[in-house]
PDB file of C-alpha atoms in Angstrom:
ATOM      1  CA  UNK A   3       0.000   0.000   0.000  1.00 47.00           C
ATOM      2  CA  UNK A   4       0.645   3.613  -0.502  1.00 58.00           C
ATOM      3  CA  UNK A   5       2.234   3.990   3.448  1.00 60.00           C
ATOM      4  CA  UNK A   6       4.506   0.851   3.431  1.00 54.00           C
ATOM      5  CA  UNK A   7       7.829   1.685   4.979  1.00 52.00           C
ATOM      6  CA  UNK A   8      10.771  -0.899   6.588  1.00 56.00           C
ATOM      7  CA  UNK A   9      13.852  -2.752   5.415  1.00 61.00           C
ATOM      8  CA  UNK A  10      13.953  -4.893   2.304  1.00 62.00           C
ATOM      9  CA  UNK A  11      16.385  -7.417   1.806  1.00 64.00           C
ATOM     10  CA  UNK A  12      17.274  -9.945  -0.863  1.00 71.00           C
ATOM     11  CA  UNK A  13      19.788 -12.877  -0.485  1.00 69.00           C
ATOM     12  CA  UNK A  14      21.266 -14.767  -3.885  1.00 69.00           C
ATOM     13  CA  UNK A  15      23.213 -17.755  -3.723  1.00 69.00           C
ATOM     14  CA  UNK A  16      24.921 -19.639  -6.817  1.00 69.00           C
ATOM     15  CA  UNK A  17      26.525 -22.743  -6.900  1.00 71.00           C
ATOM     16  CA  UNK A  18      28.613 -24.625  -9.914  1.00 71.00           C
ATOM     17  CA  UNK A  19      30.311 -27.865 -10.790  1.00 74.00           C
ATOM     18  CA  UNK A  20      32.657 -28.002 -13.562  1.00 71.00           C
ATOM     19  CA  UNK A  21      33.735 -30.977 -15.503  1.00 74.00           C
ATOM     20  CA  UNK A  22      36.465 -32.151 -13.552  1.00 76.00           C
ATOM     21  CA  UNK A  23      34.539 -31.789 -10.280  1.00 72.00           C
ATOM     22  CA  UNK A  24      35.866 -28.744  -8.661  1.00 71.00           C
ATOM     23  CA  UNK A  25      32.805 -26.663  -7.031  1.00 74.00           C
ATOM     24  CA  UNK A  26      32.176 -23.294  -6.734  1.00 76.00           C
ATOM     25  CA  UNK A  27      29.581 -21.281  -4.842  1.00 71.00           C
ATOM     26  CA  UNK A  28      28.916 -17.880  -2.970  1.00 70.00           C
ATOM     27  CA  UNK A  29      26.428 -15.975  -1.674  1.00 71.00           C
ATOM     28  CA  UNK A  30      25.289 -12.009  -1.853  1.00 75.00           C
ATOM     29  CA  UNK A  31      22.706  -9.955   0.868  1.00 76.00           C
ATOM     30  CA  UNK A  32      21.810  -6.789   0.183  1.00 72.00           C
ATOM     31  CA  UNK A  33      19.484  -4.793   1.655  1.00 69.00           C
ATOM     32  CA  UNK A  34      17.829  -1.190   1.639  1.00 61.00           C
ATOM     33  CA  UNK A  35      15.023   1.115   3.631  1.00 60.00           C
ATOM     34  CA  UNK A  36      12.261   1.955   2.484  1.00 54.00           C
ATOM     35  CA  UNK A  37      10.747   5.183   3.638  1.00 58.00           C
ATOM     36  CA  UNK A  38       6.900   5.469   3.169  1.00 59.00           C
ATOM     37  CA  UNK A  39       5.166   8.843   2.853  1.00 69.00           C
ATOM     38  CA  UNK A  40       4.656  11.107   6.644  1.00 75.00           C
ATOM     39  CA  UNK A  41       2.753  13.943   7.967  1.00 79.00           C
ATOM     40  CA  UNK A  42       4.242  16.786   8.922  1.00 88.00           C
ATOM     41  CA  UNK A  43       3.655  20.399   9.887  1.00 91.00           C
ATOM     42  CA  UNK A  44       4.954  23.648  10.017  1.00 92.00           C
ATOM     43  CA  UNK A  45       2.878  26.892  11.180  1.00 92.00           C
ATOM     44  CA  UNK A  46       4.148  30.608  11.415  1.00 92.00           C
ATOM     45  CA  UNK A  47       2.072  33.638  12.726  1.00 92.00           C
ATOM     46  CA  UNK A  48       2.332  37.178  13.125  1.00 93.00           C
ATOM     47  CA  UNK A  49       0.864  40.125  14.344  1.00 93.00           C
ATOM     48  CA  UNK A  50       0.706  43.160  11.883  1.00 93.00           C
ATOM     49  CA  UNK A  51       1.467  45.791  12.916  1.00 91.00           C
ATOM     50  CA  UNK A  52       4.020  44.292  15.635  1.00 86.00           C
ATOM     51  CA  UNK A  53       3.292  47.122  18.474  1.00 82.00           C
ATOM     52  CA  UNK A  54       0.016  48.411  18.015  1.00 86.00           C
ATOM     53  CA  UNK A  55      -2.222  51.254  19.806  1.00 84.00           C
ATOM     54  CA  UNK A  56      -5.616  51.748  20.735  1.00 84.00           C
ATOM     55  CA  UNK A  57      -7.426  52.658  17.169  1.00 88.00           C
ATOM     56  CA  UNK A  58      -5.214  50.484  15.306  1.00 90.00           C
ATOM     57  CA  UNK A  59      -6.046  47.955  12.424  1.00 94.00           C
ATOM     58  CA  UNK A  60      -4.477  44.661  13.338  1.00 94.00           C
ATOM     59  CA  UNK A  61      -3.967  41.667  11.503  1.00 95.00           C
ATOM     60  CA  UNK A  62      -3.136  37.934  13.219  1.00 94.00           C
ATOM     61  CA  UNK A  63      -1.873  35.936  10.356  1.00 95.00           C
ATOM     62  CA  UNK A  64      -0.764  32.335  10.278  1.00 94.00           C
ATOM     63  CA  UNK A  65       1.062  30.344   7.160  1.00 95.00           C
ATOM     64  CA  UNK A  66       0.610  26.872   7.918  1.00 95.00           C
ATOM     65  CA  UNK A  67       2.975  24.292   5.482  1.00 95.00           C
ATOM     66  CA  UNK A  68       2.626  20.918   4.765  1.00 94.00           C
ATOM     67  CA  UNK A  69       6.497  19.400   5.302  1.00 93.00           C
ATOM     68  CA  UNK A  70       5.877  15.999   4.905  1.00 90.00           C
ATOM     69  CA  UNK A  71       5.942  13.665   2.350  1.00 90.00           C
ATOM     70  CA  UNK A  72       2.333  13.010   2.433  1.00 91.00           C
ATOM     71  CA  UNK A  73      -0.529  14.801   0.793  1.00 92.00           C
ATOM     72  CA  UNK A  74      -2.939  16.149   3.919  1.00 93.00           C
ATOM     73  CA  UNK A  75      -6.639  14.874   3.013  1.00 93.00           C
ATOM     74  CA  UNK A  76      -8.401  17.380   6.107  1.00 93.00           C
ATOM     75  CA  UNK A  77      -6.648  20.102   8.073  1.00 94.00           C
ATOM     76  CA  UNK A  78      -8.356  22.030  10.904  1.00 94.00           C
ATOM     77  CA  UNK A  79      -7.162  25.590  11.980  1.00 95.00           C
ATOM     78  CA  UNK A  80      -8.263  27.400  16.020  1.00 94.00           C
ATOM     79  CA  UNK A  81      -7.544  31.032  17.046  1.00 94.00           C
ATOM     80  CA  UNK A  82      -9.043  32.724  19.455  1.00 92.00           C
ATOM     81  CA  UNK A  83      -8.987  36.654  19.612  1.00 92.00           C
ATOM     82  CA  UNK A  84      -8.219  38.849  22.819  1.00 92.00           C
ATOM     83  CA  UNK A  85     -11.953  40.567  23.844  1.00 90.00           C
ATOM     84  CA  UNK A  86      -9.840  43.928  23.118  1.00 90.00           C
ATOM     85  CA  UNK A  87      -9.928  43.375  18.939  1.00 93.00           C
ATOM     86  CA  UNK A  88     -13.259  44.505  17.579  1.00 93.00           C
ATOM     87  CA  UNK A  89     -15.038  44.089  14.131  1.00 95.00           C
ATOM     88  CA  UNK A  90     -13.278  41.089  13.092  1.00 96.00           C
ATOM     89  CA  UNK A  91     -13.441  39.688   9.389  1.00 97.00           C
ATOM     90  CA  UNK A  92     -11.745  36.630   8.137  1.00 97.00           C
ATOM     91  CA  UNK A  93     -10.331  35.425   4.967  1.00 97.00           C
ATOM     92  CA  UNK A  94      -9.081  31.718   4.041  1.00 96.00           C
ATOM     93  CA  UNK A  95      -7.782  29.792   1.106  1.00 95.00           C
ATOM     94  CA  UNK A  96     -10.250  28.098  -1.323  1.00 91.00           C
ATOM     95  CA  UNK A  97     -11.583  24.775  -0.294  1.00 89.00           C
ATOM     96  CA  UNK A  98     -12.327  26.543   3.706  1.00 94.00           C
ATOM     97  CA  UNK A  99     -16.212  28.158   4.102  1.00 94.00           C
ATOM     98  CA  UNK A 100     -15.811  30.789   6.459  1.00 95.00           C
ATOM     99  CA  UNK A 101     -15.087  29.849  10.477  1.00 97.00           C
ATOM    100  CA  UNK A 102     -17.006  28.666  12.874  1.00 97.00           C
ATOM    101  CA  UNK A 103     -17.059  31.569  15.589  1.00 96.00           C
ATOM    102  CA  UNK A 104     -17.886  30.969  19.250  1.00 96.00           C
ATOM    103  CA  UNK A 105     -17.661  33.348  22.445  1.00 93.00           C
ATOM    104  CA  UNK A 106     -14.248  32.290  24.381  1.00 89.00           C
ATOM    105  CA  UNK A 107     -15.121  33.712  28.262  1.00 85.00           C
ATOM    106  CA  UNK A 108     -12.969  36.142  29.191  1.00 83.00           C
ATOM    107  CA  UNK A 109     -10.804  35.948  26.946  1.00 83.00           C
ATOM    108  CA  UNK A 110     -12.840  37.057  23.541  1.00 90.00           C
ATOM    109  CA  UNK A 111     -13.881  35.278  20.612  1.00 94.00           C
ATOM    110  CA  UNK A 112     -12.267  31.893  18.884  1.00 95.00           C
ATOM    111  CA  UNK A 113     -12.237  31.172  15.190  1.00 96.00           C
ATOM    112  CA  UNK A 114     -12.116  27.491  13.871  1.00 96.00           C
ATOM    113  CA  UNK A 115     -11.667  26.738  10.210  1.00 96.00           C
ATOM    114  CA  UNK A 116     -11.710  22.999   9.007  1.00 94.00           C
ATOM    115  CA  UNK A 117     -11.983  21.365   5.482  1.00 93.00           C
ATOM    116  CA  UNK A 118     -12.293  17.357   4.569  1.00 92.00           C
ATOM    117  CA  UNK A 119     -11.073  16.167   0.695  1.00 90.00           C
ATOM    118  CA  UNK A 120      -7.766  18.210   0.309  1.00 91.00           C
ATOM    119  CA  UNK A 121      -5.289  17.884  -1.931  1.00 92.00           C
ATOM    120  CA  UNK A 122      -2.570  19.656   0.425  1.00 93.00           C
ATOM    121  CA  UNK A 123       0.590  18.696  -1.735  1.00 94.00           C
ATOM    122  CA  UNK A 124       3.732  18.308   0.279  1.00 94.00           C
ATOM    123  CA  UNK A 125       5.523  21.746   0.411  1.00 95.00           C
ATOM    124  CA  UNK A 126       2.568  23.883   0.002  1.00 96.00           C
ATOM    125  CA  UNK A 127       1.270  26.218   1.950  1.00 97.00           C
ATOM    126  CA  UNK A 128      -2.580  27.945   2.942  1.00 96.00           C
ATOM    127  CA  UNK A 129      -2.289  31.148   4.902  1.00 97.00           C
ATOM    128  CA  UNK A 130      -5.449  32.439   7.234  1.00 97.00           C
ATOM    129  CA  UNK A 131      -6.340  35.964   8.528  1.00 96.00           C
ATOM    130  CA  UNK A 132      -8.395  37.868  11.030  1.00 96.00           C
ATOM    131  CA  UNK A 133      -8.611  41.237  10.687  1.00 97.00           C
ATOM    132  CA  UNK A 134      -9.870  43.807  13.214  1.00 95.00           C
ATOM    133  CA  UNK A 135      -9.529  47.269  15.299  1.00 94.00           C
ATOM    134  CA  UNK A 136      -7.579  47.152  18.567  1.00 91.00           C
ATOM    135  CA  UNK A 137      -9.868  49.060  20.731  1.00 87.00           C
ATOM    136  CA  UNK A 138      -7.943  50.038  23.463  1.00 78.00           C
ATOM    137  CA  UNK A 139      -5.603  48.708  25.796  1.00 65.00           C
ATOM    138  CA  UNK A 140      -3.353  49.669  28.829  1.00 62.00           C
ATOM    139  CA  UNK A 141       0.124  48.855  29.368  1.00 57.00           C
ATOM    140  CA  UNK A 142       0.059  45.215  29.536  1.00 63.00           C
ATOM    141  CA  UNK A 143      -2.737  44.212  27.566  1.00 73.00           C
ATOM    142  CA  UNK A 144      -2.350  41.229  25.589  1.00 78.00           C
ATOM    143  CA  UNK A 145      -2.694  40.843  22.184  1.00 83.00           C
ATOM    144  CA  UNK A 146      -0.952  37.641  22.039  1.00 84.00           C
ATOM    145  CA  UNK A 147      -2.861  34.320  20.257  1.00 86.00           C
ATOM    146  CA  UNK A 148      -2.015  30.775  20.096  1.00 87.00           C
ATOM    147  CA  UNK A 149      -3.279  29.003  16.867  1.00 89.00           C
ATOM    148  CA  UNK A 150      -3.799  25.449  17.055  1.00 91.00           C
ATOM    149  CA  UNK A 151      -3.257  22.968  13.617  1.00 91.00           C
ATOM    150  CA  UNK A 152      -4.184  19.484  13.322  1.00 89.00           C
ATOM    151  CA  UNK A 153      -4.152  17.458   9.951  1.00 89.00           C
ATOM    152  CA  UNK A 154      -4.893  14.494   8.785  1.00 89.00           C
ATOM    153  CA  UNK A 155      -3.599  12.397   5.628  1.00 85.00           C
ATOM    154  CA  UNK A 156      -3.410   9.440   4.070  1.00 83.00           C
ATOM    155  CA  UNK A 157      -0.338   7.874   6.478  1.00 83.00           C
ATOM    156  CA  UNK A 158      -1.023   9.232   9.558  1.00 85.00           C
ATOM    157  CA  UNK A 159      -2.040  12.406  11.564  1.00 86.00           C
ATOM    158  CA  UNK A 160      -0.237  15.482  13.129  1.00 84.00           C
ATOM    159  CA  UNK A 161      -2.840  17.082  16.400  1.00 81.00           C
ATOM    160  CA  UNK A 162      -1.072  19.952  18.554  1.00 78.00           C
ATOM    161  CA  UNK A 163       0.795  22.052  15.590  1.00 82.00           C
ATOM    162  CA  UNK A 164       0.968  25.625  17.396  1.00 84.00           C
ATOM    163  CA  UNK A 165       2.671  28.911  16.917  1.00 84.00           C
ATOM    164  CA  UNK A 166       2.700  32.304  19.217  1.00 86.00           C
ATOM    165  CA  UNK A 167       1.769  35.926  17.719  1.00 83.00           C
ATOM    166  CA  UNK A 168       1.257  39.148  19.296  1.00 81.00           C
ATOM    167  CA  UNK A 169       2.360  39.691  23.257  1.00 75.00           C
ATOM    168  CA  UNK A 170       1.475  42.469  25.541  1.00 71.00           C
ATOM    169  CA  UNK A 171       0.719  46.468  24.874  1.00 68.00           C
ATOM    170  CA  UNK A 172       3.164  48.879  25.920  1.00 62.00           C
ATOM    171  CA  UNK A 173       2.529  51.688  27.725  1.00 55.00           C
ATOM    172  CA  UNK A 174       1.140  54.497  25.432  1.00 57.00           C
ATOM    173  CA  UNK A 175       3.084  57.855  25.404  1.00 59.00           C
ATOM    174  CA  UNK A 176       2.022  60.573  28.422  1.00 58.00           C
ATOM    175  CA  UNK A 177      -0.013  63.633  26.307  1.00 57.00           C
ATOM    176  CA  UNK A 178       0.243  66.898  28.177  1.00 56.00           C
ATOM    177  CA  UNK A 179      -1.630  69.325  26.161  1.00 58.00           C
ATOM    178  CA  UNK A 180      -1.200  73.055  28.111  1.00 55.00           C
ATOM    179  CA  UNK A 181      -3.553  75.909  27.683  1.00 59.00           C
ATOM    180  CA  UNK A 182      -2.886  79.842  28.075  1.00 62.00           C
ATOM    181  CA  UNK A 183      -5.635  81.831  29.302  1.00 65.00           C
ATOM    182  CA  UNK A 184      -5.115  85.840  30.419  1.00 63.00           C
ATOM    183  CA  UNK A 185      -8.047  87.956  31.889  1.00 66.00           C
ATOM    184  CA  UNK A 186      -8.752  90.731  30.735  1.00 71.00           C
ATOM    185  CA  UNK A 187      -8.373  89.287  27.061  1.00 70.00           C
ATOM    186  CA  UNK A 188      -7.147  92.928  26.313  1.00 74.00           C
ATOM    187  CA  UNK A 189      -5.493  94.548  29.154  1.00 73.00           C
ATOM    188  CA  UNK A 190      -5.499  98.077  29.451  1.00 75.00           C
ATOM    189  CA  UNK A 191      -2.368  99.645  30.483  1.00 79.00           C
ATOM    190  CA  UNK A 192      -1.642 100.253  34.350  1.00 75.00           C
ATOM    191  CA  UNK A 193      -4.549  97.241  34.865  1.00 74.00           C
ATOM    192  CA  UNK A 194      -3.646  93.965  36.457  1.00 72.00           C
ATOM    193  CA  UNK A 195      -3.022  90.183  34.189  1.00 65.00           C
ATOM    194  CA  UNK A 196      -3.954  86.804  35.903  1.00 67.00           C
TER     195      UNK A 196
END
């Protein structure tokens, strides 16, 4: 079958008589692996930009590459958003309707993609995004996700794929905005300024 994989060996042996009855014989082994086809993941994310503030458009995206030597047949993708991003929208490669979206207690909203009768080639790649506006934040808010991969294919499985983006809001910069103010608005001369 398609995921055979192990040692093969073969053994020869020859023997021969010649006419005045001297013999001759000898033997060969030789053997070789064979390596059937694997799973195998790899998945990168990012947050764009890499230090937002409040107001901000952000982007979580995640590239997630088949580096086995199998085709994947199914592949599911998770995210979940911090509370703090707003007006989300998602995009996803053909072949993926758009996510299943759920309310994640207290930490916001999570995202779950998934897609049966792939043809995921080995070496290619699908890249997902959610999009939305980081509503505000104080120092130490965190805008960090974990998105979760699992696969399936034809030799096997890979659950628990995972990559990091985002990580915690600095502290905006201090705004001192001062204001002049003199009464009378037109002082006479000899007459008193406060």
């Amino acid at each position: 079958g398609p995921c055979v994989s192990g040692t093969v060996g073969n053994s020869a042996a020859v023997a021969a008589a010649s006419a005045l009855g001297a013999t001759e014989s000898g033997s060969n082994r030789v053997t070789f692996s064979l390596a059937g086809p694997g799973p195998g993941l790899s998945v990168a994310a990012a947050l764009v930009p890499a230090g937002p503030i409040a107001g901000d458009t952000v982007t979580y995206r995640v590239v997630v590459t088949n580096t086995g030597t199998d085709t994947v047949t199914a592949l599911s993708v998770a995210d979940t958003v911090p509370a703090v991003v707003i007006g989300v929208t998602t995009d996803q490669p053909f072949g993926f309707s758009a996510p299943v979206v759920t309310d994640a207690p207290p930490t916001g909203t999570r995202y779950e993609w998934s897609a049966a009768g792939l043809t995921m080639s080995p070496g290619a790649s699908l890249t997902f995004t959610l999009t939305g506006q980081f509503s505000s934040g104080c120092a130490g808010t965190s805008l960090s996700v974990t998105w979760y991969v699992g696969a399936n294919c034809a030799c096997g499985s890979v659950a628990g794929a995972q990559a990091v983006a985002g990580g915690p809001v600095a502290a905006p910069a201090p705004v001192l905005l001062l204001g002049i103010a003199r009464a009378p608005a037109s002082p006479g001369e000899g007459q008193g300024v406060t």
